PDB file of C-alpha atoms and ligand atoms in Angstrom:
ATOM      1  CA  UNK A   9     -29.782   4.487  29.712  1.00 47.00           C
ATOM      2  CA  UNK A  10     -27.626   7.575  29.784  1.00 48.00           C
ATOM      3  CA  UNK A  11     -27.254   9.349  26.469  1.00 55.00           C
ATOM      4  CA  UNK A  12     -23.806  10.701  25.740  1.00 62.00           C
ATOM      5  CA  UNK A  13     -24.355  14.203  24.364  1.00 69.00           C
ATOM      6  CA  UNK A  14     -20.781  14.599  23.184  1.00 73.00           C
ATOM      7  CA  UNK A  15     -19.880  11.218  21.697  1.00 88.00           C
ATOM      8  CA  UNK A  16     -16.977  12.518  19.583  1.00 93.00           C
ATOM      9  CA  UNK A  17     -13.489  13.282  20.854  1.00 94.00           C
ATOM     10  CA  UNK A  18     -11.232  15.638  18.921  1.00 93.00           C
ATOM     11  CA  UNK A  19      -7.477  15.405  19.467  1.00 95.00           C
ATOM     12  CA  UNK A  20      -5.016  18.153  18.595  1.00 93.00           C
ATOM     13  CA  UNK A  21      -1.301  17.501  18.667  1.00 95.00           C
ATOM     14  CA  UNK A  22       2.028  18.505  17.180  1.00 95.00           C
ATOM     15  CA  UNK A  23       5.697  17.962  17.695  1.00 95.00           C
ATOM     16  CA  UNK A  24       8.784  19.551  16.219  1.00 94.00           C
ATOM     17  CA  UNK A  25      11.215  16.688  15.605  1.00 94.00           C
ATOM     18  CA  UNK A  26      13.772  16.244  12.816  1.00 93.00           C
ATOM     19  CA  UNK A  27      12.698  13.602  10.279  1.00 96.00           C
ATOM     20  CA  UNK A  28      14.449  12.533   7.076  1.00 97.00           C
ATOM     21  CA  UNK A  29      12.609  12.541   3.727  1.00 97.00           C
ATOM     22  CA  UNK A  30      12.426   8.744   3.998  1.00 97.00           C
ATOM     23  CA  UNK A  31      11.033   8.948   7.539  1.00 97.00           C
ATOM     24  CA  UNK A  32       8.348  11.329   6.290  1.00 97.00           C
ATOM     25  CA  UNK A  33       7.291   9.076   3.406  1.00 97.00           C
ATOM     26  CA  UNK A  34       7.319   5.969   5.555  1.00 96.00           C
ATOM     27  CA  UNK A  35       5.325   7.658   8.323  1.00 96.00           C
ATOM     28  CA  UNK A  36       2.671   8.864   5.879  1.00 96.00           C
ATOM     29  CA  UNK A  37       2.243   5.407   4.323  1.00 95.00           C
ATOM     30  CA  UNK A  38       2.005   3.413   7.538  1.00 95.00           C
ATOM     31  CA  UNK A  39       0.088   6.006   9.525  1.00 94.00           C
ATOM     32  CA  UNK A  40      -2.575   6.407   6.855  1.00 93.00           C
ATOM     33  CA  UNK A  41      -3.213   2.686   6.869  1.00 93.00           C
ATOM     34  CA  UNK A  42      -3.397   2.625  10.666  1.00 94.00           C
ATOM     35  CA  UNK A  43      -5.900   5.524  10.792  1.00 94.00           C
ATOM     36  CA  UNK A  44      -8.089   3.974   8.125  1.00 92.00           C
ATOM     37  CA  UNK A  45      -8.002   0.611   9.911  1.00 93.00           C
ATOM     38  CA  UNK A  46      -9.329   2.087  13.155  1.00 93.00           C
ATOM     39  CA  UNK A  47     -11.764   4.261  11.184  1.00 92.00           C
ATOM     40  CA  UNK A  48     -10.921   7.750  12.428  1.00 95.00           C
ATOM     41  CA  UNK A  49     -11.054  11.054  10.538  1.00 94.00           C
ATOM     42  CA  UNK A  50      -8.778  14.068  10.539  1.00 95.00           C
ATOM     43  CA  UNK A  51      -5.954  15.982   8.958  1.00 95.00           C
ATOM     44  CA  UNK A  52      -2.259  15.509   9.699  1.00 97.00           C
ATOM     45  CA  UNK A  53       0.637  17.458   8.193  1.00 97.00           C
ATOM     46  CA  UNK A  54       4.029  15.774   8.052  1.00 98.00           C
ATOM     47  CA  UNK A  55       7.320  17.509   7.220  1.00 97.00           C
ATOM     48  CA  UNK A  56      11.012  17.139   7.929  1.00 95.00           C
ATOM     49  CA  UNK A  57      10.439  19.422  10.946  1.00 94.00           C
ATOM     50  CA  UNK A  58       7.776  17.179  12.567  1.00 96.00           C
ATOM     51  CA  UNK A  59       4.045  16.455  12.619  1.00 97.00           C
ATOM     52  CA  UNK A  60       0.963  18.589  13.243  1.00 96.00           C
ATOM     53  CA  UNK A  61      -2.508  17.146  13.279  1.00 95.00           C
ATOM     54  CA  UNK A  62      -6.041  16.907  14.475  1.00 94.00           C
ATOM     55  CA  UNK A  63      -8.095  13.706  14.445  1.00 95.00           C
ATOM     56  CA  UNK A  64     -11.578  12.780  15.611  1.00 94.00           C
ATOM     57  CA  UNK A  65     -13.367   9.600  16.644  1.00 95.00           C
ATOM     58  CA  UNK A  66     -15.009   7.886  19.602  1.00 94.00           C
ATOM     59  CA  UNK A  67     -13.316   7.922  23.008  1.00 94.00           C
ATOM     60  CA  UNK A  68     -12.125   4.326  22.494  1.00 94.00           C
ATOM     61  CA  UNK A  69     -10.722   5.084  19.040  1.00 95.00           C
ATOM     62  CA  UNK A  70      -8.905   8.143  20.355  1.00 96.00           C
ATOM     63  CA  UNK A  71      -7.332   6.143  23.199  1.00 96.00           C
ATOM     64  CA  UNK A  72      -6.087   3.613  20.635  1.00 95.00           C
ATOM     65  CA  UNK A  73      -4.690   6.432  18.537  1.00 97.00           C
ATOM     66  CA  UNK A  74      -2.820   8.036  21.439  1.00 97.00           C
ATOM     67  CA  UNK A  75      -1.222   4.744  22.458  1.00 96.00           C
ATOM     68  CA  UNK A  76      -0.174   3.937  18.891  1.00 95.00           C
ATOM     69  CA  UNK A  77       1.413   7.336  18.244  1.00 96.00           C
ATOM     70  CA  UNK A  78       3.265   7.336  21.568  1.00 97.00           C
ATOM     71  CA  UNK A  79       4.585   3.852  20.791  1.00 95.00           C
ATOM     72  CA  UNK A  80       6.729   5.505  18.146  1.00 94.00           C
ATOM     73  CA  UNK A  81       9.704   6.666  20.226  1.00 95.00           C
ATOM     74  CA  UNK A  82      10.005   9.937  18.292  1.00 96.00           C
ATOM     75  CA  UNK A  83       6.541  10.856  19.547  1.00 97.00           C
ATOM     76  CA  UNK A  84       6.613   9.151  22.946  1.00 97.00           C
ATOM     77  CA  UNK A  85       6.311  12.515  24.741  1.00 96.00           C
ATOM     78  CA  UNK A  86       3.797  14.136  22.376  1.00 97.00           C
ATOM     79  CA  UNK A  87       1.064  16.082  24.191  1.00 94.00           C
ATOM     80  CA  UNK A  88      -2.590  15.813  23.170  1.00 95.00           C
ATOM     81  CA  UNK A  89      -5.217  18.495  23.599  1.00 91.00           C
ATOM     82  CA  UNK A  90      -8.684  17.013  23.719  1.00 91.00           C
ATOM     83  CA  UNK A  91     -12.081  18.510  22.955  1.00 88.00           C
ATOM     84  CA  UNK A  92     -15.551  16.971  22.884  1.00 88.00           C
ATOM     85  CA  UNK A  93     -18.061  17.294  20.083  1.00 85.00           C
ATOM     86  CA  UNK A  94     -21.393  16.098  18.750  1.00 85.00           C
ATOM     87  CA  UNK A  95     -20.228  15.345  15.209  1.00 84.00           C
ATOM     88  CA  UNK A  96     -16.937  14.683  13.406  1.00 85.00           C
ATOM     89  CA  UNK A  97     -15.395  18.033  12.461  1.00 87.00           C
ATOM     90  CA  UNK A  98     -13.654  16.238   9.572  1.00 91.00           C
ATOM     91  CA  UNK A  99     -15.128  14.381   6.622  1.00 90.00           C
ATOM     92  CA  UNK A 100     -12.039  12.355   5.638  1.00 92.00           C
ATOM     93  CA  UNK A 101      -8.683  11.140   6.877  1.00 94.00           C
ATOM     94  CA  UNK A 102      -5.947  13.132   5.173  1.00 95.00           C
ATOM     95  CA  UNK A 103      -2.219  12.836   5.785  1.00 97.00           C
ATOM     96  CA  UNK A 104      -0.292  15.395   3.793  1.00 97.00           C
ATOM     97  CA  UNK A 105       3.394  15.942   3.105  1.00 97.00           C
ATOM     98  CA  UNK A 106       4.442  19.558   3.523  1.00 96.00           C
ATOM     99  CA  UNK A 107       7.563  21.739   3.577  1.00 95.00           C
ATOM    100  CA  UNK A 108       6.649  22.949   7.069  1.00 95.00           C
ATOM    101  CA  UNK A 109       4.111  21.733   9.655  1.00 96.00           C
ATOM    102  CA  UNK A 110       3.095  25.323  10.229  1.00 93.00           C
ATOM    103  CA  UNK A 111       3.872  27.505   7.268  1.00 93.00           C
ATOM    104  CA  UNK A 112       5.776  30.731   7.904  1.00 94.00           C
ATOM    105  CA  UNK A 113       8.176  30.589   4.910  1.00 93.00           C
ATOM    106  CA  UNK A 114      11.004  31.816   7.094  1.00 92.00           C
ATOM    107  CA  UNK A 115      14.011  29.725   7.948  1.00 89.00           C
ATOM    108  CA  UNK A 116      14.270  29.704  11.713  1.00 91.00           C
ATOM    109  CA  UNK A 117      16.295  27.727  14.211  1.00 90.00           C
ATOM    110  CA  UNK A 118      13.652  25.990  16.352  1.00 90.00           C
ATOM    111  CA  UNK A 119      16.114  25.538  19.210  1.00 91.00           C
ATOM    112  CA  UNK A 120      15.673  29.302  19.721  1.00 93.00           C
ATOM    113  CA  UNK A 121      11.985  28.927  20.688  1.00 95.00           C
ATOM    114  CA  UNK A 122      10.908  30.880  23.766  1.00 96.00           C
ATOM    115  CA  UNK A 123      10.721  29.467  27.246  1.00 96.00           C
ATOM    116  CA  UNK A 124       7.435  27.728  28.135  1.00 97.00           C
ATOM    117  CA  UNK A 125       4.957  29.333  30.486  1.00 98.00           C
ATOM    118  CA  UNK A 126       2.216  27.014  31.763  1.00 98.00           C
ATOM    119  CA  UNK A 127      -1.494  27.848  31.937  1.00 98.00           C
ATOM    120  CA  UNK A 128      -1.142  27.968  35.747  1.00 98.00           C
ATOM    121  CA  UNK A 129       1.738  30.454  35.550  1.00 98.00           C
ATOM    122  CA  UNK A 130      -0.106  32.619  33.043  1.00 98.00           C
ATOM    123  CA  UNK A 131      -3.160  32.655  35.317  1.00 98.00           C
ATOM    124  CA  UNK A 132      -0.896  33.721  38.162  1.00 98.00           C
ATOM    125  CA  UNK A 133       0.607  36.574  36.097  1.00 98.00           C
ATOM    126  CA  UNK A 134      -2.929  37.764  35.365  1.00 98.00           C
ATOM    127  CA  UNK A 135      -3.899  37.574  39.035  1.00 98.00           C
ATOM    128  CA  UNK A 136      -0.841  39.688  39.878  1.00 98.00           C
ATOM    129  CA  UNK A 137      -1.914  42.251  37.277  1.00 97.00           C
ATOM    130  CA  UNK A 138       1.333  42.040  35.256  1.00 97.00           C
ATOM    131  CA  UNK A 139      -0.410  42.636  31.918  1.00 97.00           C
ATOM    132  CA  UNK A 140      -2.669  45.377  33.212  1.00 96.00           C
ATOM    133  CA  UNK A 141       0.307  47.246  34.671  1.00 95.00           C
ATOM    134  CA  UNK A 142       2.350  46.757  31.503  1.00 94.00           C
ATOM    135  CA  UNK A 143       5.056  44.772  33.331  1.00 95.00           C
ATOM    136  CA  UNK A 144       4.519  42.025  30.775  1.00 97.00           C
ATOM    137  CA  UNK A 145       2.934  41.864  27.329  1.00 98.00           C
ATOM    138  CA  UNK A 146       0.467  39.231  26.183  1.00 98.00           C
ATOM    139  CA  UNK A 147       1.000  38.842  22.427  1.00 98.00           C
ATOM    140  CA  UNK A 148      -1.456  37.121  20.062  1.00 98.00           C
ATOM    141  CA  UNK A 149       0.446  35.410  17.227  1.00 97.00           C
ATOM    142  CA  UNK A 150      -2.751  34.360  15.417  1.00 97.00           C
ATOM    143  CA  UNK A 151      -4.457  36.042  12.471  1.00 96.00           C
ATOM    144  CA  UNK A 152      -6.811  39.015  12.650  1.00 95.00           C
ATOM    145  CA  UNK A 153     -10.007  36.972  12.044  1.00 93.00           C
ATOM    146  CA  UNK A 154      -9.088  34.671  14.944  1.00 95.00           C
ATOM    147  CA  UNK A 155      -8.387  37.562  17.312  1.00 96.00           C
ATOM    148  CA  UNK A 156     -11.767  39.056  16.412  1.00 94.00           C
ATOM    149  CA  UNK A 157     -13.949  36.238  17.845  1.00 94.00           C
ATOM    150  CA  UNK A 158     -11.916  35.805  21.011  1.00 96.00           C
ATOM    151  CA  UNK A 159      -8.632  36.672  22.723  1.00 97.00           C
ATOM    152  CA  UNK A 160      -6.887  37.026  26.070  1.00 97.00           C
ATOM    153  CA  UNK A 161      -7.693  40.094  28.111  1.00 97.00           C
ATOM    154  CA  UNK A 162      -5.247  42.971  27.437  1.00 97.00           C
ATOM    155  CA  UNK A 163      -3.640  41.099  24.532  1.00 97.00           C
ATOM    156  CA  UNK A 164      -1.892  42.828  21.645  1.00 97.00           C
ATOM    157  CA  UNK A 165      -2.629  41.388  18.219  1.00 96.00           C
ATOM    158  CA  UNK A 166       0.070  41.053  15.592  1.00 96.00           C
ATOM    159  CA  UNK A 167      -2.588  41.837  12.967  1.00 94.00           C
ATOM    160  CA  UNK A 168      -1.813  39.438  10.138  1.00 96.00           C
ATOM    161  CA  UNK A 169      -3.984  37.747   7.522  1.00 94.00           C
ATOM    162  CA  UNK A 170      -1.744  34.662   7.443  1.00 95.00           C
ATOM    163  CA  UNK A 171       1.067  33.367   9.623  1.00 96.00           C
ATOM    164  CA  UNK A 172       3.515  33.989   6.756  1.00 96.00           C
ATOM    165  CA  UNK A 173       3.102  37.730   7.374  1.00 97.00           C
ATOM    166  CA  UNK A 174       4.311  37.312  10.957  1.00 97.00           C
ATOM    167  CA  UNK A 175       8.090  37.936  10.542  1.00 97.00           C
ATOM    168  CA  UNK A 176       7.455  41.105   8.531  1.00 97.00           C
ATOM    169  CA  UNK A 177       4.768  42.374  10.919  1.00 97.00           C
ATOM    170  CA  UNK A 178       7.244  42.351  13.803  1.00 97.00           C
ATOM    171  CA  UNK A 179       8.725  45.648  12.646  1.00 96.00           C
ATOM    172  CA  UNK A 180       5.607  47.313  14.094  1.00 97.00           C
ATOM    173  CA  UNK A 181       6.534  46.082  17.564  1.00 97.00           C
ATOM    174  CA  UNK A 182      10.133  47.267  17.932  1.00 97.00           C
ATOM    175  CA  UNK A 183       9.032  49.219  21.027  1.00 96.00           C
ATOM    176  CA  UNK A 184       8.317  45.923  22.825  1.00 96.00           C
ATOM    177  CA  UNK A 185      11.908  44.705  22.617  1.00 95.00           C
ATOM    178  CA  UNK A 186      13.297  44.217  26.105  1.00 92.00           C
ATOM    179  CA  UNK A 187       9.815  43.649  27.562  1.00 96.00           C
ATOM    180  CA  UNK A 188       8.658  40.347  28.966  1.00 97.00           C
ATOM    181  CA  UNK A 189       6.441  38.958  26.186  1.00 98.00           C
ATOM    182  CA  UNK A 190       4.098  35.957  26.406  1.00 98.00           C
ATOM    183  CA  UNK A 191       3.138  34.635  22.962  1.00 98.00           C
ATOM    184  CA  UNK A 192       0.085  32.455  22.501  1.00 98.00           C
ATOM    185  CA  UNK A 193      -1.870  30.631  19.806  1.00 96.00           C
ATOM    186  CA  UNK A 194      -4.616  27.989  19.610  1.00 94.00           C
ATOM    187  CA  UNK A 195      -2.718  24.802  20.405  1.00 90.00           C
ATOM    188  CA  UNK A 196       0.843  26.030  20.933  1.00 93.00           C
ATOM    189  CA  UNK A 197       2.461  25.237  17.589  1.00 94.00           C
ATOM    190  CA  UNK A 198       2.445  28.705  16.058  1.00 95.00           C
ATOM    191  CA  UNK A 199       3.795  30.452  19.127  1.00 94.00           C
ATOM    192  CA  UNK A 200       6.584  27.880  19.333  1.00 95.00           C
ATOM    193  CA  UNK A 201       7.705  29.025  15.880  1.00 96.00           C
ATOM    194  CA  UNK A 202       6.722  32.660  16.418  1.00 97.00           C
ATOM    195  CA  UNK A 203       8.739  32.869  19.637  1.00 97.00           C
ATOM    196  CA  UNK A 204      11.810  31.488  17.829  1.00 96.00           C
ATOM    197  CA  UNK A 205      11.384  34.105  15.079  1.00 97.00           C
ATOM    198  CA  UNK A 206      10.970  36.883  17.655  1.00 97.00           C
ATOM    199  CA  UNK A 207      14.150  35.896  19.446  1.00 97.00           C
ATOM    200  CA  UNK A 208      15.966  35.834  16.120  1.00 96.00           C
ATOM    201  CA  UNK A 209      14.752  39.429  15.579  1.00 96.00           C
ATOM    202  CA  UNK A 210      16.153  40.526  18.928  1.00 96.00           C
ATOM    203  CA  UNK A 211      13.142  40.211  21.232  1.00 96.00           C
ATOM    204  CA  UNK A 212      14.979  38.595  24.097  1.00 92.00           C
ATOM    205  CA  UNK A 213      12.470  37.968  26.835  1.00 96.00           C
ATOM    206  CA  UNK A 214       9.944  35.810  24.972  1.00 98.00           C
ATOM    207  CA  UNK A 215       7.769  33.084  26.473  1.00 98.00           C
ATOM    208  CA  UNK A 216       5.335  30.705  24.770  1.00 97.00           C
ATOM    209  CA  UNK A 217       2.082  29.518  26.333  1.00 97.00           C
ATOM    210  CA  UNK A 218       2.412  25.763  26.744  1.00 95.00           C
ATOM    211  CA  UNK A 219      -0.429  23.847  25.016  1.00 93.00           C
ATOM    212  CA  UNK A 220      -2.064  27.067  23.893  1.00 95.00           C
ATOM    213  CA  UNK A 221      -5.422  28.694  24.423  1.00 95.00           C
ATOM    214  CA  UNK A 222      -7.367  25.420  24.427  1.00 92.00           C
ATOM    215  CA  UNK A 223      -5.562  24.085  27.471  1.00 93.00           C
ATOM    216  CA  UNK A 224      -5.867  27.433  29.295  1.00 96.00           C
ATOM    217  CA  UNK A 225      -9.635  27.728  28.752  1.00 95.00           C
ATOM    218  CA  UNK A 226     -10.171  24.132  29.851  1.00 92.00           C
ATOM    219  CA  UNK A 227      -8.227  24.735  33.060  1.00 95.00           C
ATOM    220  CA  UNK A 228      -9.475  28.246  33.804  1.00 96.00           C
ATOM    221  CA  UNK A 229     -12.836  28.748  32.077  1.00 94.00           C
ATOM    222  CA  UNK A 230     -14.546  32.121  32.461  1.00 95.00           C
ATOM    223  CA  UNK A 231     -11.432  33.954  33.669  1.00 96.00           C
ATOM    224  CA  UNK A 232      -9.051  35.833  31.355  1.00 97.00           C
ATOM    225  CA  UNK A 233     -10.210  34.586  27.965  1.00 96.00           C
ATOM    226  CA  UNK A 234     -12.799  36.835  26.298  1.00 95.00           C
ATOM    227  CA  UNK A 235     -15.205  35.478  23.659  1.00 94.00           C
ATOM    228  CA  UNK A 236     -14.855  32.215  21.744  1.00 93.00           C
ATOM    229  CA  UNK A 237     -11.965  30.422  20.093  1.00 94.00           C
ATOM    230  CA  UNK A 238     -11.516  30.193  16.321  1.00 93.00           C
ATOM    231  CA  UNK A 239     -10.693  26.637  15.169  1.00 90.00           C
ATOM    232  CA  UNK A 240      -9.531  25.405  11.759  1.00 84.00           C
ATOM    233  CA  UNK A 241     -12.198  22.801  11.084  1.00 81.00           C
ATOM    234  CA  UNK A 242     -15.879  22.751  10.115  1.00 79.00           C
ATOM    235  CA  UNK A 243     -16.885  24.274  13.477  1.00 84.00           C
ATOM    236  CA  UNK A 244     -14.835  27.469  12.930  1.00 87.00           C
ATOM    237  CA  UNK A 245     -15.785  28.787  16.381  1.00 89.00           C
ATOM    238  CA  UNK A 246     -15.597  26.727  19.585  1.00 88.00           C
ATOM    239  CA  UNK A 247     -16.462  27.253  23.260  1.00 87.00           C
ATOM    240  CA  UNK A 248     -13.522  24.897  24.012  1.00 84.00           C
ATOM    241  CA  UNK A 249     -14.807  24.030  27.492  1.00 83.00           C
ATOM    242  CA  UNK A 250     -18.345  22.763  28.234  1.00 81.00           C
ATOM    243  CA  UNK A 251     -18.329  24.992  31.324  1.00 83.00           C
ATOM    244  CA  UNK A 252     -17.455  28.111  29.339  1.00 84.00           C
ATOM    245  CA  UNK A 253     -20.070  30.837  29.705  1.00 88.00           C
ATOM    246  CA  UNK A 254     -18.305  33.325  27.476  1.00 87.00           C
ATOM    247  CA  UNK A 255     -20.649  35.492  25.445  1.00 89.00           C
ATOM    248  CA  UNK A 256     -19.842  36.319  21.822  1.00 92.00           C
ATOM    249  CA  UNK A 257     -17.785  39.517  21.512  1.00 93.00           C
ATOM    250  CA  UNK A 258     -18.573  39.957  17.821  1.00 94.00           C
ATOM    251  CA  UNK A 259     -21.558  41.315  15.898  1.00 95.00           C
ATOM    252  CA  UNK A 260     -23.131  40.325  12.610  1.00 97.00           C
ATOM    253  CA  UNK A 261     -21.231  42.403  10.049  1.00 96.00           C
ATOM    254  CA  UNK A 262     -24.436  42.972   8.078  1.00 97.00           C
ATOM    255  CA  UNK A 263     -27.144  43.838  10.634  1.00 97.00           C
ATOM    256  CA  UNK A 264     -25.084  44.343  13.803  1.00 97.00           C
ATOM    257  CA  UNK A 265     -26.770  41.913  16.229  1.00 96.00           C
ATOM    258  CA  UNK A 266     -24.555  40.030  18.712  1.00 95.00           C
ATOM    259  CA  UNK A 267     -23.405  36.910  16.888  1.00 94.00           C
ATOM    260  CA  UNK A 268     -20.371  34.633  16.573  1.00 91.00           C
ATOM    261  CA  UNK A 269     -21.242  32.643  13.446  1.00 92.00           C
ATOM    262  CA  UNK A 270     -18.295  32.635  11.081  1.00 91.00           C
ATOM    263  CA  UNK A 271     -18.488  31.679   7.434  1.00 91.00           C
ATOM    264  CA  UNK A 272     -16.833  32.261   4.075  1.00 92.00           C
ATOM    265  CA  UNK A 273     -18.687  34.644   1.767  1.00 96.00           C
ATOM    266  CA  UNK A 274     -20.306  32.515  -0.935  1.00 96.00           C
ATOM    267  CA  UNK A 275     -19.231  34.860  -3.722  1.00 96.00           C
ATOM    268  CA  UNK A 276     -16.155  33.018  -5.077  1.00 94.00           C
ATOM    269  CA  UNK A 277     -14.358  36.247  -5.963  1.00 94.00           C
ATOM    270  CA  UNK A 278     -14.746  37.465  -2.339  1.00 95.00           C
ATOM    271  CA  UNK A 279     -14.571  34.306  -0.168  1.00 93.00           C
ATOM    272  CA  UNK A 280     -13.648  36.334   2.935  1.00 91.00           C
ATOM    273  CA  UNK A 281     -14.303  35.202   6.510  1.00 90.00           C
ATOM    274  CA  UNK A 282     -17.315  37.065   7.771  1.00 93.00           C
ATOM    275  CA  UNK A 283     -19.320  37.107  11.002  1.00 94.00           C
ATOM    276  CA  UNK A 284     -22.925  36.870   9.849  1.00 96.00           C
ATOM    277  CA  UNK A 285     -26.195  35.892  11.557  1.00 96.00           C
ATOM    278  CA  UNK A 286     -28.396  33.155  10.063  1.00 96.00           C
ATOM    279  CA  UNK A 287     -31.078  35.621   9.030  1.00 97.00           C
ATOM    280  CA  UNK A 288     -28.612  37.736   7.032  1.00 97.00           C
ATOM    281  CA  UNK A 289     -27.003  34.609   5.563  1.00 97.00           C
ATOM    282  CA  UNK A 290     -30.406  33.581   4.277  1.00 97.00           C
ATOM    283  CA  UNK A 291     -31.317  37.044   3.011  1.00 97.00           C
ATOM    284  CA  UNK A 292     -28.023  37.431   1.123  1.00 97.00           C
ATOM    285  CA  UNK A 293     -27.896  33.806  -0.057  1.00 97.00           C
ATOM    286  CA  UNK A 294     -24.672  33.163   1.870  1.00 96.00           C
ATOM    287  CA  UNK A 295     -22.940  36.349   0.705  1.00 97.00           C
ATOM    288  CA  UNK A 296     -21.409  39.063   2.892  1.00 97.00           C
ATOM    289  CA  UNK A 297     -23.058  42.056   1.156  1.00 97.00           C
ATOM    290  CA  UNK A 298     -25.583  43.109  -1.498  1.00 97.00           C
ATOM    291  CA  UNK A 299     -22.635  43.708  -3.803  1.00 97.00           C
ATOM    292  CA  UNK A 300     -21.375  40.128  -3.369  1.00 97.00           C
ATOM    293  CA  UNK A 301     -24.911  38.792  -3.888  1.00 97.00           C
ATOM    294  CA  UNK A 302     -25.059  40.622  -7.240  1.00 96.00           C
ATOM    295  CA  UNK A 303     -21.687  39.190  -8.233  1.00 96.00           C
ATOM    296  CA  UNK A 304     -22.792  35.701  -7.175  1.00 96.00           C
ATOM    297  CA  UNK A 305     -25.936  35.948  -9.314  1.00 95.00           C
ATOM    298  CA  UNK A 306     -23.856  37.028 -12.320  1.00 93.00           C
ATOM    299  CA  UNK A 307     -21.497  34.128 -11.607  1.00 91.00           C
ATOM    300  CA  UNK A 308     -24.435  31.659 -11.605  1.00 91.00           C
ATOM    301  CA  UNK A 309     -25.854  33.122 -14.828  1.00 91.00           C
ATOM    302  CA  UNK A 310     -22.509  32.814 -16.606  1.00 88.00           C
ATOM    303  CA  UNK A 311     -22.099  29.273 -15.336  1.00 88.00           C
ATOM    304  CA  UNK A 312     -25.522  28.206 -16.566  1.00 87.00           C
ATOM    305  CA  UNK A 313     -24.854  29.838 -19.955  1.00 86.00           C
ATOM    306  CA  UNK A 314     -21.574  27.927 -20.176  1.00 85.00           C
ATOM    307  CA  UNK A 315     -23.384  24.689 -19.316  1.00 82.00           C
ATOM    308  CA  UNK A 316     -26.047  25.337 -21.950  1.00 79.00           C
ATOM    309  CA  UNK A 317     -23.321  26.028 -24.476  1.00 71.00           C
ATOM    310  CA  UNK A 318     -21.729  22.735 -23.616  1.00 64.00           C
ATOM    311  CA  UNK A 319     -25.023  20.848 -23.978  1.00 56.00           C
ATOM    312  CA  UNK A 320     -25.666  22.407 -27.377  1.00 53.00           C
ATOM    313  CA  UNK A 321     -22.191  21.447 -28.433  1.00 48.00           C
ATOM    314  CA  UNK A 322     -22.746  17.860 -27.293  1.00 45.00           C
ATOM    315  CA  UNK A 323     -25.980  17.706 -29.310  1.00 49.00           C
ATOM    316  CA  UNK A 324     -24.227  19.039 -32.410  1.00 44.00           C
ATOM    317  CA  UNK A 325     -21.440  16.505 -32.125  1.00 43.00           C
ATOM    318  CA  UNK A 326     -23.822  13.556 -31.955  1.00 40.00           C
TER     319      UNK A 326
HETATM  320 ZN1   ZN B1462     -27.316  39.813  10.623  1.00 61.80          ZN
HETATM  321 ZN1   ZN B1463     -18.290  38.924   0.030  1.00 61.80          ZN
END
């Protein structure tokens, strides 16, 4: 018997489509029931501007899901990106109502979004050396910690901590106005919004990479993508394609060895994303530095004192 080494399928999808408040509420109610009935896990954001989600399950469950979502005529043309995995990257099924499906806190006309460029076209532009020669710009709309573990060759990073900083950060790129700019992000949703914002700010020649990094790496592994891809689930860092041979481009921030393990510092008052090898994680008890380890120990001491206090109080009250 053949053993399937990647039994889990992970779907990523989004679509900007105008929904009324009632549509949103109705969709959340019925969709939640449907997902629970077929037993899949994931996280889906729903807003008056559309839906944005990621779900995981077996291949059969994911086929059922795709058919059901496309049966809704508003989502009949929705595109799915698909990855394979060993375990569910989600622990629950969550469907959440939001103001925006990708939060930028900036009112933008989505009909202004940049023209699509396909993975094939982008590959062709690379082959022709457009980015190397400066005839076109490849612009990373993701956050700094995502850029760090992997990015397109020759790409310029917008250098933000969150997507909400994007509109403001554009003032550092005035010199690129008039240039041919290709924006990209993980699955395509952020650069759809980012490209609309850029055009609103007077960047005229803006393209968006259709279906994002994931689709590009799957079609052209080991070409113009360097490193790994940051993902917003338990995995944090993904190879995206089973045939990817990309080496990590990051080092452990504590000891410096080549490493692409991302984690949050365990010190609650720090909580920053840090690249840290397993050995250092163990040595520092999940913290990013000696300083954070000290703070964590103080935090634990205070917590245990508080708990003792509570116990004593309970005893006194009895
Ligand atoms: Zn280390
Ligand atoms: Zn820390």
